[in-house]
Amino acid sequence: MTERYDLHCHSNASDGALSPTDLVQRAHLNGVTALALTDHDTTMGLNEARSCAAELNMRLIDGIELSASWQNKCLHIVGLGIDPNYEPLANATQQLQATRLERAQKIAEKLEKKRIMGAFEAVQKAAGQGMITRSHFANFLLSQFHVSTQQEAFDRYLGKGKPAYVATTWADMEIAVKWITEAGGVAVLAHPLRYDLTANWMKRLLAAFKDAGGQGMEVVTGRNNPDEIKLLATYAARFQLTGSTGSDFHSPVTPWVELGRLAPLPDNVQPVWELLN
Ligand code: AMP
Ligand code: MN
Ligand code: MN
Ligand code: MN
């Protein structure tokens, strides 16, 4: 059987709209046969996703999307095939939950200065036991009619340099890669084109990522066009990184990004799933 892979998506354990069960079922309906759940900085959704996948005879790859710092930039690193119980990684996610809670308090205080009240309580309620993200704030601002789209929430309040932006120190990229690889996983640079890097910076990043033990990069995502995929494939080949394919699905309300709806991986790229067993 040929597998159909989607190796990047979110449940309501972080900023996804669907429970792990609903997410796995939706992926199944869309023809995905191997799904990695990669919530932001948490593995909390994996148990539920795994049991649902087992019932559907689907392959569930234990994943995470770690926030990391490199050269003053925030990067996202996807870990695939990790052991979520590996202690340094489990400790890191605990710490990240505390970091995110503190950050949420600070974001809410900044919003209060703009006379927007009640954000902290609202995002805490929406996130439940899961990770609080800026997406939760964007949804709150949307629900209170302060903005009319998620994008506007980032452009006016939550994005870098905006009134409710809180700079956060994430683990260094090298350390995040180490947590993943020592947990038995493959570290994959997520959506490389979303960091607004010049070609020179991109090359520096890919070299540093490879040096740190990174083994893959996303080549096909839910948003990339054919030219971008070609460019990413060239980078992957040049830096001897395997290529991953993942939708980065968050919610059914953005139908232009859908689980399993992905272009094929170009054949000059070694698929990351050859490293997963
Ligand atoms: P955080 O990790 O808490 O900083 O939240 C980042 C999340 O917010 C990302 O994973 C995206 O899902 C979402 N996000 C970031 N920037 C934007 C944007 N410009 N528009 C909509 N969503 C965004
Ligand atoms: Mn997200
Ligand atoms: Mn990301
Ligand atoms: Mn993501």
PDB file of C-alpha atoms and ligand atoms in Angstrom:
ATOM      1  CA  MET A   1       0.000   0.000   0.000  1.00  0.00           C
ATOM      2  CA  THR A   2       1.292   3.464  -0.722  1.00  0.00           C
ATOM      3  CA  GLU A   3       1.123   5.635   2.344  1.00  0.00           C
ATOM      4  CA  ARG A   4      -0.299   9.110   2.248  1.00  0.00           C
ATOM      5  CA  TYR A   5       1.566  11.274   4.729  1.00  0.00           C
ATOM      6  CA  ASP A   6       0.592  14.416   6.576  1.00  0.00           C
ATOM      7  CA  LEU A   7       3.350  15.138   9.068  1.00  0.00           C
ATOM      8  CA  HIS A   8       2.310  18.478  10.581  1.00  0.00           C
ATOM      9  CA  CYS A   9      -0.997  19.417  12.189  1.00  0.00           C
ATOM     10  CA  HIS A  10      -2.530  20.751  15.389  1.00  0.00           C
ATOM     11  CA  SER A  11      -5.222  19.612  17.809  1.00  0.00           C
ATOM     12  CA  ASN A  12      -6.829  21.468  20.680  1.00  0.00           C
ATOM     13  CA  ALA A  13      -3.901  20.361  22.839  1.00  0.00           C
ATOM     14  CA  SER A  14      -2.431  23.571  21.363  1.00  0.00           C
ATOM     15  CA  ASP A  15      -4.037  25.978  18.885  1.00  0.00           C
ATOM     16  CA  GLY A  16      -5.993  23.540  16.733  1.00  0.00           C
ATOM     17  CA  ALA A  17      -9.769  23.650  16.700  1.00  0.00           C
ATOM     18  CA  LEU A  18     -10.383  19.880  16.757  1.00  0.00           C
ATOM     19  CA  SER A  19      -9.857  17.315  19.488  1.00  0.00           C
ATOM     20  CA  PRO A  20      -7.197  14.714  18.666  1.00  0.00           C
ATOM     21  CA  THR A  21      -9.994  12.220  17.907  1.00  0.00           C
ATOM     22  CA  ASP A  22     -11.817  14.546  15.508  1.00  0.00           C
ATOM     23  CA  LEU A  23      -8.522  15.466  13.869  1.00  0.00           C
ATOM     24  CA  VAL A  24      -7.521  11.842  13.248  1.00  0.00           C
ATOM     25  CA  GLN A  25     -10.997  11.036  11.916  1.00  0.00           C
ATOM     26  CA  ARG A  26     -10.866  13.990   9.540  1.00  0.00           C
ATOM     27  CA  ALA A  27      -7.419  12.961   8.298  1.00  0.00           C
ATOM     28  CA  HIS A  28      -8.721   9.431   7.755  1.00  0.00           C
ATOM     29  CA  LEU A  29     -11.682  10.713   5.730  1.00  0.00           C
ATOM     30  CA  ASN A  30      -9.249  12.728   3.621  1.00  0.00           C
ATOM     31  CA  GLY A  31      -7.245   9.619   2.758  1.00  0.00           C
ATOM     32  CA  VAL A  32      -4.279  10.168   5.079  1.00  0.00           C
ATOM     33  CA  THR A  33      -2.739   6.837   6.112  1.00  0.00           C
ATOM     34  CA  ALA A  34       0.158   8.163   8.211  1.00  0.00           C
ATOM     35  CA  LEU A  35      -0.423  11.233  10.358  1.00  0.00           C
ATOM     36  CA  ALA A  36       1.930  13.052  12.716  1.00  0.00           C
ATOM     37  CA  LEU A  37       0.257  15.147  15.396  1.00  0.00           C
ATOM     38  CA  THR A  38       2.619  18.069  16.057  1.00  0.00           C
ATOM     39  CA  ASP A  39       1.119  20.381  18.643  1.00  0.00           C
ATOM     40  CA  HIS A  40       3.019  23.473  19.749  1.00  0.00           C
ATOM     41  CA  ASP A  41       5.375  22.556  22.596  1.00  0.00           C
ATOM     42  CA  THR A  42       3.222  19.695  23.896  1.00  0.00           C
ATOM     43  CA  THR A  43       2.669  15.978  23.425  1.00  0.00           C
ATOM     44  CA  MET A  44      -0.518  15.964  25.454  1.00  0.00           C
ATOM     45  CA  GLY A  45      -2.785  15.048  22.544  1.00  0.00           C
ATOM     46  CA  LEU A  46      -0.802  12.004  21.436  1.00  0.00           C
ATOM     47  CA  ASN A  47      -2.425   9.312  23.593  1.00  0.00           C
ATOM     48  CA  GLU A  48      -5.915  10.156  22.408  1.00  0.00           C
ATOM     49  CA  ALA A  49      -4.767  10.479  18.781  1.00  0.00           C
ATOM     50  CA  ARG A  50      -2.965   7.146  18.965  1.00  0.00           C
ATOM     51  CA  SER A  51      -5.950   5.197  20.217  1.00  0.00           C
ATOM     52  CA  CYS A  52      -8.241   6.729  17.613  1.00  0.00           C
ATOM     53  CA  ALA A  53      -5.710   5.999  14.855  1.00  0.00           C
ATOM     54  CA  ALA A  54      -5.438   2.392  16.025  1.00  0.00           C
ATOM     55  CA  GLU A  55      -9.189   1.949  15.684  1.00  0.00           C
ATOM     56  CA  LEU A  56      -9.057   3.301  12.147  1.00  0.00           C
ATOM     57  CA  ASN A  57      -6.034   1.202  11.250  1.00  0.00           C
ATOM     58  CA  MET A  58      -4.072   4.381  10.602  1.00  0.00           C
ATOM     59  CA  ARG A  59      -0.463   5.064  11.421  1.00  0.00           C
ATOM     60  CA  LEU A  60       0.063   7.773  14.056  1.00  0.00           C
ATOM     61  CA  ILE A  61       3.539   9.250  14.317  1.00  0.00           C
ATOM     62  CA  ASP A  62       4.323  10.831  17.665  1.00  0.00           C
ATOM     63  CA  GLY A  63       5.230  14.429  16.963  1.00  0.00           C
ATOM     64  CA  ILE A  64       5.694  17.899  18.401  1.00  0.00           C
ATOM     65  CA  GLU A  65       6.365  21.405  17.036  1.00  0.00           C
ATOM     66  CA  LEU A  66       8.893  23.077  19.300  1.00  0.00           C
ATOM     67  CA  SER A  67       9.351  26.833  19.430  1.00  0.00           C
ATOM     68  CA  ALA A  68      13.051  27.683  19.339  1.00  0.00           C
ATOM     69  CA  SER A  69      15.390  30.662  19.088  1.00  0.00           C
ATOM     70  CA  TRP A  70      18.157  31.148  16.573  1.00  0.00           C
ATOM     71  CA  GLN A  71      19.938  34.445  15.913  1.00  0.00           C
ATOM     72  CA  ASN A  72      17.133  36.377  17.603  1.00  0.00           C
ATOM     73  CA  LYS A  73      14.503  34.740  15.435  1.00  0.00           C
ATOM     74  CA  CYS A  74      11.778  32.380  16.512  1.00  0.00           C
ATOM     75  CA  LEU A  75      11.857  29.127  14.572  1.00  0.00           C
ATOM     76  CA  HIS A  76       9.599  26.115  14.658  1.00  0.00           C
ATOM     77  CA  ILE A  77      11.124  22.664  14.746  1.00  0.00           C
ATOM     78  CA  VAL A  78       8.979  19.629  14.173  1.00  0.00           C
ATOM     79  CA  GLY A  79      10.009  16.424  15.916  1.00  0.00           C
ATOM     80  CA  LEU A  80       8.811  13.196  14.308  1.00  0.00           C
ATOM     81  CA  GLY A  81       8.860   9.759  15.901  1.00  0.00           C
ATOM     82  CA  ILE A  82       9.755  11.059  19.344  1.00  0.00           C
ATOM     83  CA  ASP A  83       9.317   9.191  22.590  1.00  0.00           C
ATOM     84  CA  PRO A  84       7.045  11.610  24.471  1.00  0.00           C
ATOM     85  CA  ASN A  85       8.129  10.065  27.764  1.00  0.00           C
ATOM     86  CA  TYR A  86      11.814  10.825  27.267  1.00  0.00           C
ATOM     87  CA  GLU A  87      12.481  12.814  30.392  1.00  0.00           C
ATOM     88  CA  PRO A  88      14.403  15.860  29.139  1.00  0.00           C
ATOM     89  CA  LEU A  89      11.745  16.418  26.476  1.00  0.00           C
ATOM     90  CA  ALA A  90       8.891  15.880  28.941  1.00  0.00           C
ATOM     91  CA  ASN A  91      10.551  18.322  31.349  1.00  0.00           C
ATOM     92  CA  ALA A  92      11.000  20.839  28.561  1.00  0.00           C
ATOM     93  CA  THR A  93       7.321  20.755  27.625  1.00  0.00           C
ATOM     94  CA  GLN A  94       6.377  21.273  31.283  1.00  0.00           C
ATOM     95  CA  GLN A  95       8.663  24.292  31.408  1.00  0.00           C
ATOM     96  CA  LEU A  96       7.252  25.587  28.133  1.00  0.00           C
ATOM     97  CA  GLN A  97       3.746  25.390  29.523  1.00  0.00           C
ATOM     98  CA  ALA A  98       4.817  27.633  32.413  1.00  0.00           C
ATOM     99  CA  THR A  99       6.587  30.002  30.010  1.00  0.00           C
ATOM    100  CA  ARG A 100       3.463  30.232  27.875  1.00  0.00           C
ATOM    101  CA  LEU A 101       1.245  30.844  30.903  1.00  0.00           C
ATOM    102  CA  GLU A 102       3.463  33.717  32.078  1.00  0.00           C
ATOM    103  CA  ARG A 103       3.584  35.126  28.575  1.00  0.00           C
ATOM    104  CA  ALA A 104      -0.221  34.980  28.365  1.00  0.00           C
ATOM    105  CA  GLN A 105      -0.490  37.014  31.564  1.00  0.00           C
ATOM    106  CA  LYS A 106       1.819  39.654  30.128  1.00  0.00           C
ATOM    107  CA  ILE A 107      -0.030  39.766  26.813  1.00  0.00           C
ATOM    108  CA  ALA A 108      -3.315  40.207  28.695  1.00  0.00           C
ATOM    109  CA  GLU A 109      -1.821  43.076  30.746  1.00  0.00           C
ATOM    110  CA  LYS A 110      -0.735  44.794  27.557  1.00  0.00           C
ATOM    111  CA  LEU A 111      -4.210  44.382  26.101  1.00  0.00           C
ATOM    112  CA  GLU A 112      -5.668  45.907  29.276  1.00  0.00           C
ATOM    113  CA  LYS A 113      -3.593  49.001  28.624  1.00  0.00           C
ATOM    114  CA  LYS A 114      -5.501  49.171  25.343  1.00  0.00           C
ATOM    115  CA  ARG A 115      -8.736  48.854  27.349  1.00  0.00           C
ATOM    116  CA  ILE A 116      -9.319  45.297  26.260  1.00  0.00           C
ATOM    117  CA  MET A 117     -10.283  43.437  29.416  1.00  0.00           C
ATOM    118  CA  GLY A 118     -10.737  39.792  30.323  1.00  0.00           C
ATOM    119  CA  ALA A 119      -8.333  38.273  27.803  1.00  0.00           C
ATOM    120  CA  PHE A 120      -6.423  36.101  30.259  1.00  0.00           C
ATOM    121  CA  GLU A 121      -9.514  34.410  31.671  1.00  0.00           C
ATOM    122  CA  ALA A 122     -10.876  33.870  28.174  1.00  0.00           C
ATOM    123  CA  VAL A 123      -7.747  32.304  26.688  1.00  0.00           C
ATOM    124  CA  GLN A 124      -7.215  30.150  29.750  1.00  0.00           C
ATOM    125  CA  LYS A 125     -10.737  28.827  29.449  1.00  0.00           C
ATOM    126  CA  ALA A 126     -10.355  28.233  25.706  1.00  0.00           C
ATOM    127  CA  ALA A 127      -7.021  26.439  26.056  1.00  0.00           C
ATOM    128  CA  GLY A 128      -8.162  24.226  28.927  1.00  0.00           C
ATOM    129  CA  GLN A 129      -5.319  21.893  29.875  1.00  0.00           C
ATOM    130  CA  GLY A 130      -3.579  22.639  26.573  1.00  0.00           C
ATOM    131  CA  MET A 131      -0.952  25.175  25.551  1.00  0.00           C
ATOM    132  CA  ILE A 132      -1.990  28.823  25.417  1.00  0.00           C
ATOM    133  CA  THR A 133      -0.891  30.401  22.149  1.00  0.00           C
ATOM    134  CA  ARG A 134      -1.286  33.750  20.460  1.00  0.00           C
ATOM    135  CA  SER A 135      -3.954  32.098  18.292  1.00  0.00           C
ATOM    136  CA  HIS A 136      -6.116  31.914  21.413  1.00  0.00           C
ATOM    137  CA  PHE A 137      -5.703  35.662  21.868  1.00  0.00           C
ATOM    138  CA  ALA A 138      -6.507  36.223  18.207  1.00  0.00           C
ATOM    139  CA  ASN A 139      -9.715  34.214  18.618  1.00  0.00           C
ATOM    140  CA  PHE A 140     -10.611  36.197  21.728  1.00  0.00           C
ATOM    141  CA  LEU A 141     -10.068  39.522  19.945  1.00  0.00           C
ATOM    142  CA  LEU A 142     -12.190  38.224  17.107  1.00  0.00           C
ATOM    143  CA  SER A 143     -15.004  37.098  19.412  1.00  0.00           C
ATOM    144  CA  GLN A 144     -15.055  40.524  21.071  1.00  0.00           C
ATOM    145  CA  PHE A 145     -15.168  42.308  17.696  1.00  0.00           C
ATOM    146  CA  HIS A 146     -11.851  44.123  18.243  1.00  0.00           C
ATOM    147  CA  VAL A 147     -10.718  42.702  14.898  1.00  0.00           C
ATOM    148  CA  SER A 148     -12.470  41.052  11.996  1.00  0.00           C
ATOM    149  CA  THR A 149      -9.876  38.390  11.071  1.00  0.00           C
ATOM    150  CA  GLN A 150      -7.139  36.408  12.843  1.00  0.00           C
ATOM    151  CA  GLN A 151      -4.615  38.098  10.596  1.00  0.00           C
ATOM    152  CA  GLU A 152      -5.812  41.527  11.742  1.00  0.00           C
ATOM    153  CA  ALA A 153      -5.329  40.447  15.363  1.00  0.00           C
ATOM    154  CA  PHE A 154      -1.659  39.743  14.611  1.00  0.00           C
ATOM    155  CA  ASP A 155      -1.241  42.869  12.495  1.00  0.00           C
ATOM    156  CA  ARG A 156      -2.759  45.206  15.080  1.00  0.00           C
ATOM    157  CA  TYR A 157      -2.005  43.630  18.447  1.00  0.00           C
ATOM    158  CA  LEU A 158      -0.087  40.360  18.655  1.00  0.00           C
ATOM    159  CA  GLY A 159       2.618  40.481  15.985  1.00  0.00           C
ATOM    160  CA  LYS A 160       6.223  41.509  16.600  1.00  0.00           C
ATOM    161  CA  GLY A 161       6.440  45.206  17.456  1.00  0.00           C
ATOM    162  CA  LYS A 162       2.676  45.542  18.037  1.00  0.00           C
ATOM    163  CA  PRO A 163       1.191  46.796  21.342  1.00  0.00           C
ATOM    164  CA  ALA A 164       0.483  43.376  22.876  1.00  0.00           C
ATOM    165  CA  TYR A 165       3.634  41.648  21.659  1.00  0.00           C
ATOM    166  CA  VAL A 166       5.702  39.991  24.360  1.00  0.00           C
ATOM    167  CA  ALA A 167       9.207  38.893  23.422  1.00  0.00           C
ATOM    168  CA  THR A 168       9.777  35.352  24.592  1.00  0.00           C
ATOM    169  CA  THR A 169      12.988  33.428  25.119  1.00  0.00           C
ATOM    170  CA  TRP A 170      12.649  29.961  23.689  1.00  0.00           C
ATOM    171  CA  ALA A 171      15.272  27.255  23.908  1.00  0.00           C
ATOM    172  CA  ASP A 172      18.156  27.626  21.479  1.00  0.00           C
ATOM    173  CA  MET A 173      17.635  25.803  18.211  1.00  0.00           C
ATOM    174  CA  GLU A 174      20.554  23.480  18.988  1.00  0.00           C
ATOM    175  CA  ILE A 175      18.948  22.449  22.262  1.00  0.00           C
ATOM    176  CA  ALA A 176      15.512  21.912  20.761  1.00  0.00           C
ATOM    177  CA  VAL A 177      17.074  19.683  18.084  1.00  0.00           C
ATOM    178  CA  LYS A 178      18.895  17.757  20.798  1.00  0.00           C
ATOM    179  CA  TRP A 179      15.694  17.167  22.800  1.00  0.00           C
ATOM    180  CA  ILE A 180      14.083  15.718  19.683  1.00  0.00           C
ATOM    181  CA  THR A 181      16.948  13.545  18.487  1.00  0.00           C
ATOM    182  CA  GLU A 182      17.739  12.208  21.957  1.00  0.00           C
ATOM    183  CA  ALA A 183      14.061  11.347  22.306  1.00  0.00           C
ATOM    184  CA  GLY A 184      14.594   9.086  19.279  1.00  0.00           C
ATOM    185  CA  GLY A 185      12.988  11.515  16.830  1.00  0.00           C
ATOM    186  CA  VAL A 186      13.904  13.229  13.597  1.00  0.00           C
ATOM    187  CA  ALA A 187      14.211  17.036  13.778  1.00  0.00           C
ATOM    188  CA  VAL A 188      12.593  18.810  10.833  1.00  0.00           C
ATOM    189  CA  LEU A 189      12.731  22.549  10.169  1.00  0.00           C
ATOM    190  CA  ALA A 190       9.108  23.652   9.840  1.00  0.00           C
ATOM    191  CA  HIS A 191       7.871  25.940   7.038  1.00  0.00           C
ATOM    192  CA  PRO A 192      11.295  27.435   6.135  1.00  0.00           C
ATOM    193  CA  LEU A 193       9.761  30.186   3.984  1.00  0.00           C
ATOM    194  CA  ARG A 194       7.774  31.669   6.843  1.00  0.00           C
ATOM    195  CA  TYR A 195      10.751  33.292   8.571  1.00  0.00           C
ATOM    196  CA  ASP A 196      11.221  36.047   5.973  1.00  0.00           C
ATOM    197  CA  LEU A 197      14.858  35.181   5.411  1.00  0.00           C
ATOM    198  CA  THR A 198      17.053  36.370   2.565  1.00  0.00           C
ATOM    199  CA  ALA A 199      18.727  33.619   0.537  1.00  0.00           C
ATOM    200  CA  ASN A 200      21.932  34.175   2.507  1.00  0.00           C
ATOM    201  CA  TRP A 201      20.208  33.844   5.852  1.00  0.00           C
ATOM    202  CA  MET A 202      18.353  30.778   4.631  1.00  0.00           C
ATOM    203  CA  LYS A 203      21.639  29.108   3.773  1.00  0.00           C
ATOM    204  CA  ARG A 204      23.129  30.036   7.135  1.00  0.00           C
ATOM    205  CA  LEU A 205      20.102  28.637   8.894  1.00  0.00           C
ATOM    206  CA  LEU A 206      20.083  25.367   6.966  1.00  0.00           C
ATOM    207  CA  ALA A 207      23.798  24.873   7.545  1.00  0.00           C
ATOM    208  CA  ALA A 208      23.413  25.587  11.274  1.00  0.00           C
ATOM    209  CA  PHE A 209      20.361  23.349  11.526  1.00  0.00           C
ATOM    210  CA  LYS A 210      22.179  20.489   9.812  1.00  0.00           C
ATOM    211  CA  ASP A 211      25.198  21.069  12.083  1.00  0.00           C
ATOM    212  CA  ALA A 212      22.975  20.899  15.139  1.00  0.00           C
ATOM    213  CA  GLY A 213      21.713  17.460  14.098  1.00  0.00           C
ATOM    214  CA  GLY A 214      18.639  18.433  12.112  1.00  0.00           C
ATOM    215  CA  GLN A 215      17.761  15.786   9.546  1.00  0.00           C
ATOM    216  CA  GLY A 216      14.898  17.212   7.558  1.00  0.00           C
ATOM    217  CA  MET A 217      13.046  20.285   6.366  1.00  0.00           C
ATOM    218  CA  GLU A 218       9.513  20.803   5.207  1.00  0.00           C
ATOM    219  CA  VAL A 219       9.408  20.944   1.438  1.00  0.00           C
ATOM    220  CA  VAL A 220       5.672  20.607   0.888  1.00  0.00           C
ATOM    221  CA  THR A 221       3.275  22.456   3.201  1.00  0.00           C
ATOM    222  CA  GLY A 222      -0.398  23.333   2.939  1.00  0.00           C
ATOM    223  CA  ARG A 223       0.391  26.807   1.667  1.00  0.00           C
ATOM    224  CA  ASN A 224       3.365  26.519  -0.673  1.00  0.00           C
ATOM    225  CA  ASN A 225       2.978  27.024  -4.431  1.00  0.00           C
ATOM    226  CA  PRO A 226       4.864  24.922  -7.030  1.00  0.00           C
ATOM    227  CA  ASP A 227       7.726  27.424  -7.363  1.00  0.00           C
ATOM    228  CA  GLU A 228       8.246  27.475  -3.612  1.00  0.00           C
ATOM    229  CA  ILE A 229       8.224  23.686  -3.460  1.00  0.00           C
ATOM    230  CA  LYS A 230      10.859  23.567  -6.182  1.00  0.00           C
ATOM    231  CA  LEU A 231      13.010  26.080  -4.332  1.00  0.00           C
ATOM    232  CA  LEU A 232      12.695  24.170  -1.045  1.00  0.00           C
ATOM    233  CA  ALA A 233      13.555  20.909  -2.782  1.00  0.00           C
ATOM    234  CA  THR A 234      16.735  22.498  -4.119  1.00  0.00           C
ATOM    235  CA  TYR A 235      17.701  23.608  -0.604  1.00  0.00           C
ATOM    236  CA  ALA A 236      16.968  20.160   0.821  1.00  0.00           C
ATOM    237  CA  ALA A 237      19.157  18.478  -1.790  1.00  0.00           C
ATOM    238  CA  ARG A 238      21.938  21.005  -1.349  1.00  0.00           C
ATOM    239  CA  PHE A 239      22.062  20.702   2.442  1.00  0.00           C
ATOM    240  CA  GLN A 240      21.435  16.953   2.430  1.00  0.00           C
ATOM    241  CA  LEU A 241      18.286  17.258   4.450  1.00  0.00           C
ATOM    242  CA  THR A 242      15.357  14.922   3.919  1.00  0.00           C
ATOM    243  CA  GLY A 243      12.081  16.478   2.828  1.00  0.00           C
ATOM    244  CA  SER A 244       8.865  16.426   4.825  1.00  0.00           C
ATOM    245  CA  THR A 245       5.306  17.087   3.812  1.00  0.00           C
ATOM    246  CA  GLY A 246       2.755  18.457   6.267  1.00  0.00           C
ATOM    247  CA  SER A 247      -0.335  20.618   5.963  1.00  0.00           C
ATOM    248  CA  ASP A 248       0.008  22.570   9.254  1.00  0.00           C
ATOM    249  CA  PHE A 249      -3.754  22.168   9.512  1.00  0.00           C
ATOM    250  CA  HIS A 250      -5.303  24.091  12.421  1.00  0.00           C
ATOM    251  CA  SER A 251      -9.010  24.395  11.795  1.00  0.00           C
ATOM    252  CA  PRO A 252     -11.822  23.631   9.349  1.00  0.00           C
ATOM    253  CA  VAL A 253     -12.596  27.374   9.159  1.00  0.00           C
ATOM    254  CA  THR A 254      -9.547  27.905   6.948  1.00  0.00           C
ATOM    255  CA  PRO A 255     -10.469  25.494   4.156  1.00  0.00           C
ATOM    256  CA  TRP A 256      -7.519  26.509   1.989  1.00  0.00           C
ATOM    257  CA  VAL A 257      -5.340  24.457   4.349  1.00  0.00           C
ATOM    258  CA  GLU A 258      -6.700  20.924   4.659  1.00  0.00           C
ATOM    259  CA  LEU A 259      -5.428  17.711   6.210  1.00  0.00           C
ATOM    260  CA  GLY A 260      -3.799  15.485   3.616  1.00  0.00           C
ATOM    261  CA  ARG A 261      -4.204  17.973   0.798  1.00  0.00           C
ATOM    262  CA  LEU A 262      -0.576  18.153  -0.233  1.00  0.00           C
ATOM    263  CA  ALA A 263       1.414  18.203  -3.449  1.00  0.00           C
ATOM    264  CA  PRO A 264       3.737  15.237  -3.971  1.00  0.00           C
ATOM    265  CA  LEU A 265       7.282  15.490  -2.679  1.00  0.00           C
ATOM    266  CA  PRO A 266       9.643  16.266  -5.612  1.00  0.00           C
ATOM    267  CA  ASP A 267      11.686  13.193  -6.492  1.00  0.00           C
ATOM    268  CA  ASN A 268      15.082  14.868  -6.096  1.00  0.00           C
ATOM    269  CA  VAL A 269      14.386  14.866  -2.338  1.00  0.00           C
ATOM    270  CA  GLN A 270      14.786  11.950   0.041  1.00  0.00           C
ATOM    271  CA  PRO A 271      11.513  11.547   1.952  1.00  0.00           C
ATOM    272  CA  VAL A 272      11.797  12.036   5.700  1.00  0.00           C
ATOM    273  CA  TRP A 273       9.627   8.949   6.248  1.00  0.00           C
ATOM    274  CA  GLU A 274      12.531   6.780   5.141  1.00  0.00           C
ATOM    275  CA  LEU A 275      14.062   7.750   8.498  1.00  0.00           C
ATOM    276  CA  LEU A 276      10.932   6.841  10.475  1.00  0.00           C
ATOM    277  CA  ASN A 277      10.299   3.239  11.364  1.00  0.00           C
TER     278      ASN A 277
HETATM  279  P1  AMP B   1       2.636  31.376  19.517  1.00  0.00           P
HETATM  280  O1  AMP B   1       3.424  30.100  19.318  1.00  0.00           O
HETATM  281  O2  AMP B   1       1.856  31.376  20.782  1.00  0.00           O
HETATM  282  O3  AMP B   1       3.464  32.599  19.335  1.00  0.00           O
HETATM  283  O4  AMP B   1       1.514  31.388  18.422  1.00  0.00           O
HETATM  284  C1  AMP B   1       1.890  31.242  17.121  1.00  0.00           C
HETATM  285  C2  AMP B   1       0.707  30.711  16.338  1.00  0.00           C
HETATM  286  O5  AMP B   1      -0.103  31.779  15.946  1.00  0.00           O
HETATM  287  C3  AMP B   1       1.192  30.071  15.057  1.00  0.00           C
HETATM  288  O6  AMP B   1       1.404  28.708  15.235  1.00  0.00           O
HETATM  289  C4  AMP B   1       0.053  30.304  14.117  1.00  0.00           C
HETATM  290  O7  AMP B   1      -0.900  29.283  14.251  1.00  0.00           O
HETATM  291  C5  AMP B   1      -0.541  31.588  14.615  1.00  0.00           C
HETATM  292  N1  AMP B   1      -0.076  32.752  13.841  1.00  0.00           N
HETATM  293  C6  AMP B   1       1.116  33.343  13.873  1.00  0.00           C
HETATM  294  N2  AMP B   1       1.163  34.419  13.058  1.00  0.00           N
HETATM  295  C7  AMP B   1      -0.057  34.490  12.503  1.00  0.00           C
HETATM  296  C8  AMP B   1      -0.647  35.384  11.594  1.00  0.00           C
HETATM  297  N3  AMP B   1       0.024  36.423  11.069  1.00  0.00           N
HETATM  298  N4  AMP B   1      -1.936  35.167  11.253  1.00  0.00           N
HETATM  299  C9  AMP B   1      -2.637  34.154  11.775  1.00  0.00           C
HETATM  300  N5  AMP B   1      -2.110  33.262  12.649  1.00  0.00           N
HETATM  301  C10 AMP B   1      -0.856  33.440  13.007  1.00  0.00           C
HETATM  302 MN    MN B   2      -0.273  27.345  15.390  1.00  0.00          MN
HETATM  303 MN    MN B   3       4.750  26.681  12.948  1.00  0.00          MN
HETATM  304 MN    MN B   4       2.284  24.249  13.025  1.00  0.00          MN
END
